[in-house]
CSV table of C-alpha atoms in Angstrom, one decimal:
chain,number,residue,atom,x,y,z
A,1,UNK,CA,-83.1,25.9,-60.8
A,2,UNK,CA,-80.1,23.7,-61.1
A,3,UNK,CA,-77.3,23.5,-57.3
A,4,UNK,CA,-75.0,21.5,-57.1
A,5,UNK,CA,-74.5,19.9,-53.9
A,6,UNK,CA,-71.6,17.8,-53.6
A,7,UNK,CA,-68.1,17.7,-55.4
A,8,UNK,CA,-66.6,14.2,-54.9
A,9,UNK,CA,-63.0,15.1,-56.7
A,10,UNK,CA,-62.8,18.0,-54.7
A,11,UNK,CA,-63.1,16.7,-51.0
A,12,UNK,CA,-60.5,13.8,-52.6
A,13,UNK,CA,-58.4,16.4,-53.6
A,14,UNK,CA,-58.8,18.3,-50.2
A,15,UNK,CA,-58.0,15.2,-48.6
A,16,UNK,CA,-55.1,14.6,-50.0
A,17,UNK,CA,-53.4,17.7,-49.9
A,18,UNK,CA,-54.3,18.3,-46.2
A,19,UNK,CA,-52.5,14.4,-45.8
A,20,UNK,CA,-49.5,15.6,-47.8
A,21,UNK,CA,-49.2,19.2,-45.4
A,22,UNK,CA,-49.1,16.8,-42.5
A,23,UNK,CA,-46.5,14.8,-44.0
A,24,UNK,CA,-44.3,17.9,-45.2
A,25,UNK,CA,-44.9,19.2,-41.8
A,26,UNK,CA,-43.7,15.9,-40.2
A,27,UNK,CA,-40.6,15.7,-43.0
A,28,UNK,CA,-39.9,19.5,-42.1
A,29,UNK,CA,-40.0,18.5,-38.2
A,30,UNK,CA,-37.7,16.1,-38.3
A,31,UNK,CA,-35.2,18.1,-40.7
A,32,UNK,CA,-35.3,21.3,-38.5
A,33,UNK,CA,-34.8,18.6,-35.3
A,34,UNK,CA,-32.3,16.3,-36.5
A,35,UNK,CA,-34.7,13.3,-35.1
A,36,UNK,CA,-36.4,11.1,-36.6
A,37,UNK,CA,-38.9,10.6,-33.3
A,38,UNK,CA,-40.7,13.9,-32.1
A,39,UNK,CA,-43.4,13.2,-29.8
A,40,UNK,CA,-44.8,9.7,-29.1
A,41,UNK,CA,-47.7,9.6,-31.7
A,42,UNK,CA,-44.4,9.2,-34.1
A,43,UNK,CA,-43.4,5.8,-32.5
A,44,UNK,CA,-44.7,5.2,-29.5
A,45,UNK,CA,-42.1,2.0,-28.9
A,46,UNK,CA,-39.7,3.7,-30.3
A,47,UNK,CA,-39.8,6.6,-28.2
A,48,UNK,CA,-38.8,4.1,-25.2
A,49,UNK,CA,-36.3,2.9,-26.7
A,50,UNK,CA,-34.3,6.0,-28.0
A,51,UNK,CA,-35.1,8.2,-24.3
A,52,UNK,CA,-33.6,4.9,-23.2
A,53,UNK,CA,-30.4,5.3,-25.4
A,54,UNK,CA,-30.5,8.9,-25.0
A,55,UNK,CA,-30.0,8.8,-20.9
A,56,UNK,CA,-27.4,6.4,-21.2
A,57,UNK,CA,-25.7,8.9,-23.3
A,58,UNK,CA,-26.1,11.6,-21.6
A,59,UNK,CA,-25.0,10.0,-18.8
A,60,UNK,CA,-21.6,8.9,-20.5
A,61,UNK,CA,-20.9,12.7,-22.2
A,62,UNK,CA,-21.3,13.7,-18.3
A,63,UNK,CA,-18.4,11.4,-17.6
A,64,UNK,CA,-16.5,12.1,-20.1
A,65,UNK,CA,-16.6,15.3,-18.6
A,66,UNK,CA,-16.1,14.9,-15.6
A,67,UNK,CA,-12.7,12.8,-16.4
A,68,UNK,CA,-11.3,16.2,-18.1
A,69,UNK,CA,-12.2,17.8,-15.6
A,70,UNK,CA,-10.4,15.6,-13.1
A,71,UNK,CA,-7.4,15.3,-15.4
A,72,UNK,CA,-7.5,19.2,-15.0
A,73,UNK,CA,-7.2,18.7,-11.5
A,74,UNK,CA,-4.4,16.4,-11.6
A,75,UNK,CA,-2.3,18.3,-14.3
A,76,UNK,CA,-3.1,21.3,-11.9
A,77,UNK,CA,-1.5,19.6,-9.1
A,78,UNK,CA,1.2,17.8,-11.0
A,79,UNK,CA,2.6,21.3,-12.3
A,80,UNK,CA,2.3,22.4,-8.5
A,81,UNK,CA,4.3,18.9,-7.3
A,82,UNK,CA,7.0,19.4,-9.9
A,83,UNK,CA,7.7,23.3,-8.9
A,84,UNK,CA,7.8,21.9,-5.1
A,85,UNK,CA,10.4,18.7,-6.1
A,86,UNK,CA,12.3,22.0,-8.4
A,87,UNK,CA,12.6,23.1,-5.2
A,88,UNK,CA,13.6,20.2,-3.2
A,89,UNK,CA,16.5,19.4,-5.9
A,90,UNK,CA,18.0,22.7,-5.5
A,91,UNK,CA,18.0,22.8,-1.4
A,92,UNK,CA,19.8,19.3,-1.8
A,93,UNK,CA,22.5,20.5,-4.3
A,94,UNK,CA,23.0,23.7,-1.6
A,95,UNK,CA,23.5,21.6,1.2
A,96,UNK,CA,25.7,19.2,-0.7
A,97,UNK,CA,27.8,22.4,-1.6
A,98,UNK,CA,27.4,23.8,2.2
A,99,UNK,CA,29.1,20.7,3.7
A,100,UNK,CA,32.6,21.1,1.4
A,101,UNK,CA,33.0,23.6,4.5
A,102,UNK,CA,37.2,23.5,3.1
A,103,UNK,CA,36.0,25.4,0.1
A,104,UNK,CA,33.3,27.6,0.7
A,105,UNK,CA,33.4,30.6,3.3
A,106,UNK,CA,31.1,31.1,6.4
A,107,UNK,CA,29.7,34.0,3.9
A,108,UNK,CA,28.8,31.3,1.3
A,109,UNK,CA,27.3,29.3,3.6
A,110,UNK,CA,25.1,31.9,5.1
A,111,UNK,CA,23.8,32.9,1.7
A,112,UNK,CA,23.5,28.7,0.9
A,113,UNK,CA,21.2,29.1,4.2
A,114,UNK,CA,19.2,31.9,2.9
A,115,UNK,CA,18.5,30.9,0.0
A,116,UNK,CA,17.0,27.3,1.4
A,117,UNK,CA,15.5,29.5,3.4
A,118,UNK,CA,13.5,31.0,0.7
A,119,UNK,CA,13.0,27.8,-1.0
A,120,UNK,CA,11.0,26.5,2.0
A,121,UNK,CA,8.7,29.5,2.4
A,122,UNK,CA,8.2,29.2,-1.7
A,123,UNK,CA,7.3,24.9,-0.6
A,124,UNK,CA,4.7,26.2,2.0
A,125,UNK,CA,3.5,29.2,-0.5
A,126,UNK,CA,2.7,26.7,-3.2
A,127,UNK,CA,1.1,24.0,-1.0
A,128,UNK,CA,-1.2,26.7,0.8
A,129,UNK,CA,-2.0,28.2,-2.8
A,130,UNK,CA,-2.4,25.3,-4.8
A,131,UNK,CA,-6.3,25.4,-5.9
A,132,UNK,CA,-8.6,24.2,-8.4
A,133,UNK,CA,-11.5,26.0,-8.3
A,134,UNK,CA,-12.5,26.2,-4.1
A,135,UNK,CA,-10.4,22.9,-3.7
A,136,UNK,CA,-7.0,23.2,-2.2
A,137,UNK,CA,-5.1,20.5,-3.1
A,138,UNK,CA,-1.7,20.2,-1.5
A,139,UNK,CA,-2.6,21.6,2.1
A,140,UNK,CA,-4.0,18.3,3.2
A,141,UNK,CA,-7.8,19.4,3.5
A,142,UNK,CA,-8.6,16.7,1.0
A,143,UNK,CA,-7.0,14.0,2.7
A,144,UNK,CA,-9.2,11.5,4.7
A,145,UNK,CA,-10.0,11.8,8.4
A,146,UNK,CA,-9.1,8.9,10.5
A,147,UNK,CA,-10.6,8.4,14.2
A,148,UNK,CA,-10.6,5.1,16.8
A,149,UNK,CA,-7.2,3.8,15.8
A,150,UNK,CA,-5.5,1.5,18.1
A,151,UNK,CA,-2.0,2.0,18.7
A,152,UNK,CA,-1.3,-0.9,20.3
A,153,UNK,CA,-2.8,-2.8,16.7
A,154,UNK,CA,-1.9,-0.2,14.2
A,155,UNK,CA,1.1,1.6,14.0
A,156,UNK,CA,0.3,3.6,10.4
A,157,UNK,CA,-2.7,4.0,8.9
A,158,UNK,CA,-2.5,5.1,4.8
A,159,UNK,CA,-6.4,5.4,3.0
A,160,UNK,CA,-5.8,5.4,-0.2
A,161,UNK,CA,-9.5,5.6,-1.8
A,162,UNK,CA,-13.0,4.9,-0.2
A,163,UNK,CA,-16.5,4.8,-0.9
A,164,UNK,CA,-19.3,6.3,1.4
A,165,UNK,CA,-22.4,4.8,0.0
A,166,UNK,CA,-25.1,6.1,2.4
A,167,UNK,CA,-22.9,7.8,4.7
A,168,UNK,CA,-20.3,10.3,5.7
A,169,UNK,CA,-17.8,7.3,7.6
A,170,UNK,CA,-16.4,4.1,7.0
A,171,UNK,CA,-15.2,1.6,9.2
A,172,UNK,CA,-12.4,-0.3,8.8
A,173,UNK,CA,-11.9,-3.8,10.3
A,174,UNK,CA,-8.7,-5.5,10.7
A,175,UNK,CA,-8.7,-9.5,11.8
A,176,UNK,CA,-5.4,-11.2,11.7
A,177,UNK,CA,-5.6,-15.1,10.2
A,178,UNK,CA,-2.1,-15.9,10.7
A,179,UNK,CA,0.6,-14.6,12.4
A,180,UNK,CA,3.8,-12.5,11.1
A,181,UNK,CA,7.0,-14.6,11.8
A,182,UNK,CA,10.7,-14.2,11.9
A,183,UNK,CA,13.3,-16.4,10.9
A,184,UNK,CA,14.5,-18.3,13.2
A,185,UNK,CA,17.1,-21.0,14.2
A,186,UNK,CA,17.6,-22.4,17.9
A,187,UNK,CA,20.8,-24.0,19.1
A,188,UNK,CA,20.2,-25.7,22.6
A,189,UNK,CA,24.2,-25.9,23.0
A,190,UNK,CA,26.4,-28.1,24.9
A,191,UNK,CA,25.9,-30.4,27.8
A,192,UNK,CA,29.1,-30.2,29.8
A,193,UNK,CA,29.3,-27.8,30.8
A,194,UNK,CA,25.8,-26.0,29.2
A,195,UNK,CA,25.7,-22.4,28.6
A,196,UNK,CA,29.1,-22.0,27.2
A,197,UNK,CA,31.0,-22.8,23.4
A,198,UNK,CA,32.4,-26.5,23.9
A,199,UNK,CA,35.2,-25.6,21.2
A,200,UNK,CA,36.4,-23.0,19.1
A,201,UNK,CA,33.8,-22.3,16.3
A,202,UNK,CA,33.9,-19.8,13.2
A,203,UNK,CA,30.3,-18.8,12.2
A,204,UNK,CA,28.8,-17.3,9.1
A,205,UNK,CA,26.3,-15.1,9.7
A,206,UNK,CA,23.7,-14.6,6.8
A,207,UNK,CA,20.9,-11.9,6.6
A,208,UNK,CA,18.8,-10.1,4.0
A,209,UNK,CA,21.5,-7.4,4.4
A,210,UNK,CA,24.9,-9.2,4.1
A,211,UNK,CA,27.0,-12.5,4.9
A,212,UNK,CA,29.8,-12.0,8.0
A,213,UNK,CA,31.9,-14.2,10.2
A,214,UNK,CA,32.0,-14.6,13.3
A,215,UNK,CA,34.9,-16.7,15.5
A,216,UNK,CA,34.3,-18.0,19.4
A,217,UNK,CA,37.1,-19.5,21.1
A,218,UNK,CA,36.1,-22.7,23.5
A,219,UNK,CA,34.2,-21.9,26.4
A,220,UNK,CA,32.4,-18.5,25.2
A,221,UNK,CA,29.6,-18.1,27.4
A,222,UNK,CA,26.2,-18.2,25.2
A,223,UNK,CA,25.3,-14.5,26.9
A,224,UNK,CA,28.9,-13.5,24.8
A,225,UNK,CA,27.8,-14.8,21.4
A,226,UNK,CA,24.6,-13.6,21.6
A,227,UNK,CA,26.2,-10.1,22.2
A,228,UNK,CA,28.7,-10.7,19.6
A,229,UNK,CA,26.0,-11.5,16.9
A,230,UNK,CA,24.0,-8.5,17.6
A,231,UNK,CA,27.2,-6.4,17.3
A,232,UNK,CA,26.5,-7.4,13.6
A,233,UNK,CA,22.6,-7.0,13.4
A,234,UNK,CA,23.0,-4.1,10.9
A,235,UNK,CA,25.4,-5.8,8.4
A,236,UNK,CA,23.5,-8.8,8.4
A,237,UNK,CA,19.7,-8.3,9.6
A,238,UNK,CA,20.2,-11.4,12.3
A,239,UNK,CA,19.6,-11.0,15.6
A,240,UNK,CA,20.3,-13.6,18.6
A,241,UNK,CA,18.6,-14.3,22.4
A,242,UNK,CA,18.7,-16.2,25.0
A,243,UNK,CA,15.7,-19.2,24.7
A,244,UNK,CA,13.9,-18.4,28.0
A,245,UNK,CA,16.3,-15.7,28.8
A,246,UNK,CA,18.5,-18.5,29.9
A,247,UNK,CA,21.8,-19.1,28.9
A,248,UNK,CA,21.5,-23.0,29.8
A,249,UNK,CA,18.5,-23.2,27.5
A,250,UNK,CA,20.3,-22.1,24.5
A,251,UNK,CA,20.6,-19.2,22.0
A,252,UNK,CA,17.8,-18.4,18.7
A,253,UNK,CA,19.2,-16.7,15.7
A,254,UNK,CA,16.1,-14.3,14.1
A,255,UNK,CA,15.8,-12.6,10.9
A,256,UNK,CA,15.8,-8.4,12.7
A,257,UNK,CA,12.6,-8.4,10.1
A,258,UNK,CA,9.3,-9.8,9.6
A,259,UNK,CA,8.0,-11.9,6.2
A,260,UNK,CA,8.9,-13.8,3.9
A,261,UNK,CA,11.7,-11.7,2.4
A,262,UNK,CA,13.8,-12.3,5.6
A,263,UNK,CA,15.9,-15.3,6.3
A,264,UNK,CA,18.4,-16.3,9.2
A,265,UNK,CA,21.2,-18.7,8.0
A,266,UNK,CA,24.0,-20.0,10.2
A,267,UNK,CA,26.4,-22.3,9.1
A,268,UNK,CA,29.8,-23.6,10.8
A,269,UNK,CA,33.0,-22.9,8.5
A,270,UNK,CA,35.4,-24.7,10.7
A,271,UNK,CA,35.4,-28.0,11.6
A,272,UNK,CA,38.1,-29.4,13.8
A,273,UNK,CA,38.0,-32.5,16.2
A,274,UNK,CA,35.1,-31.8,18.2
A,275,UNK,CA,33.6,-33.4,21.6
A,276,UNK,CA,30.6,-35.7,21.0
A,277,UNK,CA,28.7,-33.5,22.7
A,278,UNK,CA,29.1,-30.0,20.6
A,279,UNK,CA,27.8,-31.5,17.3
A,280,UNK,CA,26.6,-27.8,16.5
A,281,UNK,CA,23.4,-28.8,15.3
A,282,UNK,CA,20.4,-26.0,14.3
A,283,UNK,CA,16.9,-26.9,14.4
A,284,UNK,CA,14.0,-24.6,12.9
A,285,UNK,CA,10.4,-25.1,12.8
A,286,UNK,CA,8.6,-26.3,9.8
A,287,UNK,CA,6.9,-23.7,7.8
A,288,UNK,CA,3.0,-23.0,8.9
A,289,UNK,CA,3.4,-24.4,12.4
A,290,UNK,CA,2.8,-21.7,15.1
A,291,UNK,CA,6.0,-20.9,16.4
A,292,UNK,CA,6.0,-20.2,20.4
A,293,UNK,CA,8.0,-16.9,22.5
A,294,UNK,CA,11.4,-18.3,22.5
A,295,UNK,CA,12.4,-15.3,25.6
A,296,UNK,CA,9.8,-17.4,28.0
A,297,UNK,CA,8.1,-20.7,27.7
A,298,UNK,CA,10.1,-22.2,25.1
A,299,UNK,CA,10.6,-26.1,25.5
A,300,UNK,CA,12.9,-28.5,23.2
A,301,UNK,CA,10.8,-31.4,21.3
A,302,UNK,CA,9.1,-31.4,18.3
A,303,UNK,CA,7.9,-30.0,15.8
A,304,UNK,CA,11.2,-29.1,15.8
A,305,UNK,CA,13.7,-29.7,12.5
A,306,UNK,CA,17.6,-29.7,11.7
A,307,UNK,CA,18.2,-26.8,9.9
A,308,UNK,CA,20.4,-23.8,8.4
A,309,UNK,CA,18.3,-21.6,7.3
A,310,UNK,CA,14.9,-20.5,7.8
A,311,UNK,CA,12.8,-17.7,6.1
A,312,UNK,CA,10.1,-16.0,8.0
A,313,UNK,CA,6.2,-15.2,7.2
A,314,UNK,CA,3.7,-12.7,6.0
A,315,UNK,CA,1.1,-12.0,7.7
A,316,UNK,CA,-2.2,-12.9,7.2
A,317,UNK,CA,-4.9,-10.7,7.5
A,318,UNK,CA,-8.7,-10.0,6.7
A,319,UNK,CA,-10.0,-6.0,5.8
A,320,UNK,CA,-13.6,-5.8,5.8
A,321,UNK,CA,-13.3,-9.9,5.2
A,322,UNK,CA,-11.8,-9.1,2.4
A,323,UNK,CA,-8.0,-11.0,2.2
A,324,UNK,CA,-5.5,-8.6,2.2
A,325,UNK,CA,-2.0,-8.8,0.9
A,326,UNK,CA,0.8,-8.9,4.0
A,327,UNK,CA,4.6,-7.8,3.3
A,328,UNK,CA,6.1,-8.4,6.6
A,329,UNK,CA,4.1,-6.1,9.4
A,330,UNK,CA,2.3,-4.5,6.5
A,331,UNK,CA,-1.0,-4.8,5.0
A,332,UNK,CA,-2.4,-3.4,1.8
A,333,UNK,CA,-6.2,-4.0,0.6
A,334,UNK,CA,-6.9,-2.6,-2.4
A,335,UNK,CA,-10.7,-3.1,-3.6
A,336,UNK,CA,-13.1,-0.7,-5.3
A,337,UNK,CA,-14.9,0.2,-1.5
A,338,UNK,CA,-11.7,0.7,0.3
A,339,UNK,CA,-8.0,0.7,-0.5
A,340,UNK,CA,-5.5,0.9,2.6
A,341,UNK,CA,-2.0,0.5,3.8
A,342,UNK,CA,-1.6,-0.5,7.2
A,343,UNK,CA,1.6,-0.7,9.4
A,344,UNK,CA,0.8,-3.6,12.4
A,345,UNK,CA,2.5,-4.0,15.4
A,346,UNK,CA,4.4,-6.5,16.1
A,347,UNK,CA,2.2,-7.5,19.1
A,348,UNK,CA,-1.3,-7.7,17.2
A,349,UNK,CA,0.3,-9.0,13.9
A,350,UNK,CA,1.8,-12.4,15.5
A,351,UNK,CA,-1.3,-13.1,17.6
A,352,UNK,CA,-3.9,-14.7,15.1
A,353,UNK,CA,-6.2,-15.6,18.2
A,354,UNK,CA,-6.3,-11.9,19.1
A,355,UNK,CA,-9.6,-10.1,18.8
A,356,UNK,CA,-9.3,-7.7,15.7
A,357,UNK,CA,-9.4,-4.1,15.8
A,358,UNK,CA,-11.8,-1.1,14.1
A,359,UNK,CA,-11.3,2.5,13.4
């Protein structure tokens, strides 16, 4: 009896069309998921590569959410802030209209009053109620807590953005590298007698706020023009001492300001016959050169220049040994750890060889 065994075209066959389901299946995969790589049998290096590419997108979709989400927290706060400066406008233009007192009754005012009255309840309404989610953002619980500050070193302390990488505080280190300066001119005066204008003079008076002028008649004690001079401080920004607190010693003209947008200039206008002696001469120092307490310990030599003008300095500082910019007495550092704006005192921002200070 005749069996057959074996059917060669028919395992081919069966072969084939089990290879083709797997590849329909795989085609169908890939349609249905939108990728071309499944599972790591499809492309094992290509699997690294596109979980690679994959993270890093992911990881820029969540910032791009997260930036409208902080743009929804500033146009939240923005529409707060221009309700509040609404506000602000309208109690201006009411006390504006309370002062013309000639025009407007005691009954006017009183309702004026009231209704800034009510404006300044609807400035502390909106700053308690301002929220985004469970942040409120105009009642100051966002702002930055600052502990350790020096008052003698730091007058105002502004932190405008940090980074706490690895902790919950920050410290801030303040070294000075050089020292804030005035403008300044010194004038040693005459020599017979000393302490007193030899002969009539007419000063101008120069200043980052104005030009005056100034006229002493012959034999003005020093202690007189330095009075006379600072009866002008606020039309001119120039101030005027006595070196050493002495009259004898001579008088120094300062810029009222620190940095390099202040300037002192004094300049004679008149010039009659004069003794030998009263040339009227200025000296300054030369810019960089330390320049020493001219109210005690001053002494006449060099490094000392003729002069009319001098300009003072910025100072010099280092936050976190990071150089800083200096505007006068102040201090901004602006770097992607820390940005700050720092008011220095007068005593700590001229003294470079002074130890630095931390909060």
């Amino acid at each position: 009896m005749a069996r057959i065994n074996t059917n060669i075209p028919s395992v081919i066959a069966q072969s084939n069309l089990g290879r083709t389901n797997r590849t329909l299946e795989t085609h169908l995969e890939r349609l249905s998921t939108g990728v071309r790589i499944n599972r790591g049998s499809d492309d094992p290096a290509g699997l690294i590569i596109s979980e690679r590419l994959r993270s890093g997108i992911a990881g820029v979709e969540q910032a791009v959410k997260n930036a409208e989400r902080a743009s929804s927290v500033i146009a939240t706060t923005e529409a707060s802030l221009d309700e509040i400066n609404n506000l602000l406008v309208d109690i201006r233009s009411l006390i504006i209209e309370a002062a013309n007192s000639g025009a407007n009754s005691q009954e006017e005012r009183d309702a004026n009053q009231l209704q800034i009255d009510s404006a300044i309840e609807s400035i502390t309404r909106i700053s308690n109620t301002a929220t985004f989610g469970d942040l409120r953002l105009l009642d100051g619980s966002l702002d930055y807590t600052l502990s350790g500050i020096d008052k003698g070193a730091i007058n105002r302390a502004r932190v405008l953005n940090a980074s706490f990488t690895g902790g919950s505080q920050l410290n801030v280190d303040i070294d000075i590298v050089t020292s804030a300066q005035t403008g300044g001119l010194y004038y040693n005066g005459g020599t017979s007698p000393a302490g007193q204008i030899l002969s009539t003079v007419t000063l101008e008076i120069s200043g980052p706020r104005g030009v005056e002028e100034i006229t002493f008649i012959s034999g003005t004690p020093l202690a007189t023009v330095v009075a006379g001079i600072n009866n002008l401080t606020e039309s001119t920004g120039v101030t005027a001492a006595l070196i050493n607190g002495d009259a004898n010693s001579g008088v120094v003209f300062n810029s009222a300001e620190y940095g390099s947008t202040s300037f002192v200039s004094v300049e004679r206008r008149n010039t009659p016959d004069v003794p030998a002696d009263d040339a009227w001469v200025l000296y300054k120092y030369p810019e960089g050169t330390p320049v020493p307490d001219a109210t005690g310990g001053f002494a006449w030599g060099n490094p000392l220049t003729t002069a009319t003008k001098d300009s003072g300095q910025d100072v010099g500082a280092l936050v976190n040994g990071q150089i800083a910019t200096g505007r006068g007495l102040q201090v901004i550092s602006n770097s992607s750890q820390l940005s700050v704006d720092l008011l220095l005192d007068e005593s700590f921002a001229i003294d470079p060889t002074a130890s630095g200070s931390t909060f």
